[in-house]
XYZ file of C-alpha atoms in Angstrom:
325
model
C -60.702 54.195 250.101
C -58.590 57.160 250.668
C -54.987 56.626 248.877
C -53.450 57.219 251.480
C -54.313 54.763 254.083
C -52.977 52.276 251.379
C -50.372 50.194 251.569
C -47.588 51.886 249.637
C -44.856 50.758 247.202
C -41.866 53.717 245.986
C -41.968 57.138 247.183
C -45.310 56.627 248.552
C -47.121 54.994 244.987
C -50.081 53.938 246.315
C -49.499 49.680 246.006
C -52.368 49.246 243.617
C -51.292 51.333 240.744
C -47.499 50.211 239.301
C -46.817 46.160 239.303
C -45.280 44.234 236.857
C -45.804 41.381 234.596
C -44.196 37.871 235.180
C -42.984 35.583 232.886
C -44.600 32.571 232.364
C -43.161 29.319 234.433
C -42.462 27.318 231.244
C -40.212 30.578 229.782
C -37.228 29.381 228.115
C -34.247 29.601 230.788
C -32.699 32.714 227.569
C -35.025 34.748 229.629
C -33.203 34.716 233.537
C -31.980 38.658 233.591
C -35.733 39.084 233.885
C -36.030 37.728 236.806
C -34.178 40.495 238.354
C -35.230 43.278 237.355
C -39.120 41.641 238.749
C -36.860 41.075 241.812
C -35.241 44.187 242.246
C -38.689 45.741 241.804
C -40.474 43.411 244.119
C -37.319 44.771 247.352
C -40.195 47.743 245.822
C -43.259 46.788 246.678
C -43.800 46.129 243.232
C -46.445 43.093 242.825
C -46.030 40.442 240.163
C -48.719 39.591 237.526
C -49.667 37.214 235.380
C -51.579 37.975 232.480
C -53.182 35.836 229.737
C -50.769 35.591 226.735
C -53.569 33.469 224.254
C -55.848 36.662 224.246
C -52.808 39.278 224.098
C -51.150 37.552 220.919
C -54.597 37.679 219.252
C -54.646 41.110 220.202
C -51.084 41.801 218.998
C -51.290 40.289 215.991
C -54.656 41.755 214.904
C -53.247 45.696 215.871
C -56.987 45.657 218.145
C -56.878 48.163 221.256
C -58.025 46.620 224.129
C -60.088 49.474 226.674
C -57.483 49.848 229.127
C -57.913 50.922 232.721
C -55.717 54.166 233.063
C -55.742 54.220 236.652
C -53.209 50.861 236.814
C -49.740 50.940 235.575
C -47.663 47.393 234.451
C -44.315 47.084 233.632
C -43.470 44.782 231.017
C -40.358 43.073 230.990
C -39.628 41.927 227.042
C -37.476 39.814 226.131
C -37.478 40.303 222.113
C -40.494 41.414 220.363
C -43.248 39.668 222.666
C -46.002 41.704 222.295
C -48.506 39.164 223.229
C -47.065 39.921 226.170
C -47.688 43.699 225.718
C -50.937 43.315 224.842
C -52.182 41.187 227.223
C -50.888 43.481 230.689
C -52.963 45.848 228.624
C -56.250 44.556 229.707
C -55.390 45.615 233.010
C -53.582 48.255 232.999
C -51.719 50.873 231.197
C -48.894 48.847 229.759
C -44.933 50.210 230.261
C -42.757 48.022 228.071
C -39.113 47.127 229.325
C -37.787 46.214 226.437
C -34.050 44.291 225.842
C -33.285 43.246 221.773
C -35.178 46.277 220.366
C -33.006 45.348 216.989
C -32.375 48.005 213.848
C -34.046 45.388 211.628
C -37.670 45.229 213.281
C -37.876 48.789 213.986
C -40.617 49.092 211.900
C -42.412 46.485 213.293
C -41.865 47.476 216.869
C -43.504 50.881 215.592
C -46.606 49.199 214.564
C -47.178 47.457 217.168
C -46.730 50.224 220.112
C -48.315 52.841 218.522
C -52.379 51.341 219.032
C -51.458 51.428 222.952
C -50.626 55.030 222.599
C -48.239 54.009 226.200
C -47.349 57.108 227.986
C -44.304 55.410 228.121
C -41.281 52.924 226.420
C -38.276 51.805 227.957
C -35.339 50.344 225.644
C -32.098 48.947 226.891
C -30.490 50.246 223.202
C -30.226 54.167 223.365
C -30.215 54.437 219.649
C -33.292 52.096 219.345
C -34.229 55.020 222.104
C -33.555 57.586 219.696
C -35.278 55.727 216.276
C -38.674 54.636 218.876
C -38.785 58.199 220.398
C -38.851 60.130 216.646
C -41.945 57.633 215.636
C -43.974 57.228 218.092
C -44.343 60.282 219.132
C -43.996 59.384 222.895
C -41.469 59.533 226.142
C -38.882 56.706 225.235
C -36.586 56.685 228.255
C -33.020 54.329 227.338
C -32.674 52.366 230.856
C -29.580 49.996 230.373
C -29.807 46.495 231.150
C -28.289 45.629 234.714
C -27.599 42.365 236.819
C -27.892 41.146 240.377
C -24.013 40.971 242.101
C -25.336 39.173 244.541
C -26.258 35.655 242.334
C -22.499 35.511 241.024
C -18.926 34.163 242.651
C -16.236 37.145 243.023
C -13.862 33.885 242.325
C -10.182 34.606 242.867
C -7.503 36.061 241.783
C -6.948 36.347 238.089
C -3.535 34.353 238.236
C -5.416 31.078 240.056
C -7.808 30.444 238.331
C -8.605 27.567 236.386
C -10.588 28.637 232.956
C -7.665 30.545 230.009
C -10.510 31.245 227.885
C -14.484 31.748 228.240
C -16.251 31.736 224.843
C -19.657 32.041 226.765
C -23.814 32.110 224.481
C -22.817 33.412 220.412
C -19.117 33.565 219.273
C -17.305 36.124 216.744
C -15.987 33.337 214.638
C -13.149 35.837 213.439
C -11.550 36.142 216.557
C -12.523 32.366 217.344
C -11.032 30.649 214.149
C -7.967 32.826 215.016
C -7.174 31.799 217.870
C -8.893 28.045 218.399
C -5.837 26.145 216.819
C -3.321 27.633 218.620
C -5.195 27.361 222.675
C -5.779 23.843 221.349
C -1.895 22.677 220.199
C -0.560 24.260 223.839
C -3.643 22.665 225.920
C -4.786 25.713 227.368
C -8.601 25.593 229.169
C -10.703 27.207 226.438
C -14.074 26.895 227.330
C -17.045 27.785 224.287
C -19.932 26.224 222.245
C -19.309 23.239 220.446
C -22.145 22.567 218.287
C -25.899 24.647 218.326
C -27.187 22.173 221.598
C -23.730 21.770 223.134
C -24.168 24.396 226.204
C -20.541 25.088 227.884
C -22.846 24.298 231.249
C -26.076 22.412 231.896
C -27.644 24.712 234.379
C -27.574 28.491 235.378
C -26.094 27.526 238.966
C -23.043 26.025 236.546
C -22.477 28.873 234.707
C -21.959 31.352 237.645
C -19.150 29.000 238.944
C -17.734 28.487 235.462
C -17.391 32.643 235.160
C -16.057 33.196 238.208
C -13.336 30.041 237.111
C -12.030 31.558 233.912
C -9.586 34.220 233.701
C -10.589 35.665 230.549
C -14.727 36.241 229.321
C -14.949 37.052 225.354
C -16.873 39.753 224.989
C -18.392 41.501 221.339
C -21.854 42.751 221.020
C -24.342 41.192 218.826
C -23.891 43.726 215.934
C -20.403 42.159 215.070
C -21.330 38.817 216.313
C -24.798 38.900 214.032
C -25.380 41.856 212.307
C -27.923 40.686 210.057
C -30.082 40.052 213.442
C -29.242 43.369 214.952
C -28.279 45.546 212.176
C -25.953 48.872 214.342
C -27.708 48.821 217.777
C -24.897 47.826 219.620
C -26.217 47.685 222.651
C -24.528 46.501 225.981
C -25.682 42.734 226.906
C -25.646 40.842 230.515
C -22.828 39.433 229.296
C -20.641 41.794 230.426
C -22.755 42.314 233.218
C -21.772 38.352 234.594
C -18.148 38.968 233.593
C -17.537 41.609 235.091
C -19.637 40.986 238.774
C -17.328 37.721 238.139
C -14.329 39.440 237.905
C -13.054 38.025 234.994
C -10.918 40.399 232.264
C -13.295 41.327 229.380
C -11.769 40.905 226.090
C -13.689 42.051 222.930
C -15.078 45.234 222.020
C -17.014 47.825 224.620
C -20.368 49.264 223.401
C -21.008 52.810 223.873
C -23.736 52.319 226.275
C -20.920 50.372 228.644
C -18.315 52.892 228.392
C -20.646 55.584 229.368
C -22.379 53.984 232.832
C -18.337 52.521 233.792
C -17.890 55.698 232.915
C -14.691 54.316 231.759
C -13.517 51.662 228.783
C -13.912 48.264 231.004
C -12.752 46.298 228.122
C -9.723 45.485 226.411
C -10.256 46.332 223.471
C -9.532 42.771 220.709
C -6.664 43.735 218.102
C -8.213 41.581 215.267
C -4.759 41.941 213.081
C -3.492 39.002 215.910
C -5.344 37.579 218.161
C -3.972 35.102 219.927
C -0.545 37.129 219.781
C -2.556 38.927 222.475
C -4.595 36.519 224.117
C -1.011 35.594 224.804
C 0.687 38.205 225.524
C -2.554 38.468 227.884
C -2.325 35.280 229.085
C 2.031 35.880 230.060
C 0.910 38.691 232.440
C -2.694 38.006 233.815
C -1.814 39.458 237.310
C -1.348 42.349 236.303
C -5.154 42.849 235.099
C -6.334 42.617 238.546
C -6.714 45.740 239.380
C -8.615 46.000 236.585
C -10.864 43.205 237.214
C -10.915 44.394 240.281
C -11.880 48.658 240.019
C -14.760 46.910 237.403
C -16.234 44.666 239.802
C -16.727 47.711 242.379
C -18.161 50.074 240.234
C -20.507 48.275 239.074
C -21.892 47.349 242.252
C -22.869 51.314 242.106
C -23.969 51.685 238.391
C -24.961 47.844 237.346
C -26.831 46.132 239.818
C -30.846 46.178 239.145
C -31.251 47.891 242.706
C -29.626 50.823 241.275
C -31.550 50.541 237.548
C -35.288 50.072 238.810
C -34.922 52.914 241.132
C -34.283 54.476 238.065
C -37.183 53.528 236.770
C -39.536 54.143 239.407
C -38.284 57.801 239.361
C -39.542 57.640 235.254
C -42.811 56.358 235.576
C -43.293 58.697 238.703
C -42.398 61.886 236.902
C -43.762 60.549 233.155
C -47.048 58.206 233.853
C -48.402 58.750 237.250
C -50.468 61.981 237.707
C -49.129 64.403 240.671
């Protein structure tokens, strides 16, 4: 069939040339950011496909390079080192990984698993990791920061009207947390954080969205600070920052460089670790004065941080680097 007569998705690319790998129905709920990428690509006409993860697991462990059809391409969202997905996707087309959590201690492992595939394009969410992989792989490695789907979140009311004073969602920075928790408890503030390893603050995604919309302060530190043994020096922007801005929370913590570069300024109130509680007390006493700051961050996020923006950038790179002209 003449390609000019085939259905197209993005800027005239034939619809059967680029697809996106959909996660398994049994995938852990923590990979929900992947859904935003898949749905945004779907809006561009990129169809989801599934792969046989068992075969991919065997291929990845053995390092065997499968026969890769070169006339089709599959975007493979990888929340961590899911090489079973990458190698499985290679059975039906050239995989293009879009990888989260490429942490420094595992860089050499990433190189070992990626090299046999000889991929034309690798996309990661960390600039530092992109620099390392680029120097070792001899291929095009791009950094595209994570994004979110703004329409999935609630703007919430004004900061002064919100009922949750402090929200520490997910992992927390114990140095900061331990310095403020006694004071928040003593003063009767609503301070939400995970009490134990299996005790979630919010039992569902909808509860989390509602909870964010009720929070005045969202505490945000990168993994390089909270868990350096896992992340090494990689201080990448995580979804928590994006969710907080989409919910018009005031972020307190540390801003990764990638967040500042994405936004064009620093939207985070940098935590004063020499006086954590005093700083929080001062912020809460004047919380209404921060309303313009969270409104500005929300408006800027609509321009640079929605998945619709990010996948357009991804497809431009695929068009420029991968697809033959």
